[in-house]
Coordinates of C-alpha atoms in Angstrom, one line a residue:
M1 CA -49.4 -24.8 3.5
L2 CA -49.3 -21.1 2.5
R3 CA -53.0 -20.6 3.1
F4 CA -52.4 -21.5 6.8
L5 CA -49.5 -19.1 7.2
P6 CA -51.8 -16.1 8.2
L7 CA -53.4 -18.3 10.9
F8 CA -49.9 -19.1 12.4
L9 CA -48.9 -15.4 12.3
L10 CA -52.1 -14.4 14.1
A11 CA -51.3 -16.7 17.0
V12 CA -47.9 -15.3 17.5
P13 CA -48.9 -12.2 19.6
A14 CA -51.0 -14.5 21.9
Q15 CA -47.9 -16.3 23.1
A16 CA -47.2 -14.5 26.4
H17 CA -45.4 -15.8 29.5
T18 CA -47.5 -16.3 32.6
G19 CA -46.3 -13.0 34.1
H20 CA -48.8 -11.1 32.0
F21 CA -51.8 -12.7 33.7
G22 CA -50.7 -11.1 37.0
E23 CA -50.6 -7.7 35.3
L24 CA -54.2 -8.2 34.1
A25 CA -55.3 -8.5 37.7
G26 CA -53.3 -5.4 38.7
H27 CA -50.5 -7.3 40.4
D28 CA -46.8 -7.6 39.6
H29 CA -44.9 -10.7 38.4
W30 CA -43.8 -11.8 41.9
V31 CA -47.4 -12.5 42.9
L32 CA -47.9 -15.0 40.2
G33 CA -44.5 -16.5 41.0
A34 CA -45.5 -16.9 44.6
G35 CA -48.8 -18.6 43.5
L36 CA -46.9 -21.0 41.2
G37 CA -44.5 -21.8 44.0
A38 CA -47.4 -22.5 46.4
I39 CA -48.9 -24.9 43.8
A40 CA -45.6 -26.6 43.3
G41 CA -45.1 -27.0 47.1
A42 CA -48.6 -28.5 47.5
A43 CA -47.9 -30.9 44.7
A44 CA -44.6 -32.0 46.4
I45 CA -46.3 -32.5 49.7
A46 CA -49.1 -34.6 48.1
W47 CA -46.4 -36.6 46.3
V48 CA -44.5 -37.4 49.5
K49 CA -47.7 -38.3 51.5
G50 CA -48.9 -40.5 48.7
R51 CA -45.5 -42.2 48.7
R52 CA -45.7 -43.0 52.4
K53 CA -49.1 -44.7 52.0
K54 CA -47.7 -47.1 49.4
D55 CA -44.7 -48.0 51.7
E56 CA -47.0 -49.2 54.6
P57 CA -47.7 -52.9 54.6
E58 CA -51.2 -53.9 53.9
E59 CA -53.2 -55.4 56.8
P60 CA -54.3 -59.0 56.1
S61 CA -58.0 -59.2 55.3
E62 CA -60.4 -61.4 57.1
E63 CA -61.2 -63.4 54.0
A64 CA -57.5 -64.5 53.8
D65 CA -57.7 -66.0 57.3
T66 CA -60.7 -68.3 56.6
P67 CA -60.0 -71.4 54.5
E68 CA -62.0 -71.7 51.3
E69 CA -64.6 -74.4 51.1
A70 CA -64.6 -76.9 48.3
P71 CA -67.8 -76.8 46.1
A72 CA -70.0 -79.9 46.7

């Protein structure tokens, strides 16, 4: 366990919140927040639309209307 300790300590500086990615692009934290909000909004809209499709009753298929023939 002790020989893995330096590896754990090396990874600690890499743990940054998502706001620093916006700084790398030359933008402020609010730009990234707006982007994450847009993504969350798109996911919510897709979830609601997907839910509506499941609530609609299925149309009966043509195969269900024709009686099955018994094998000879």
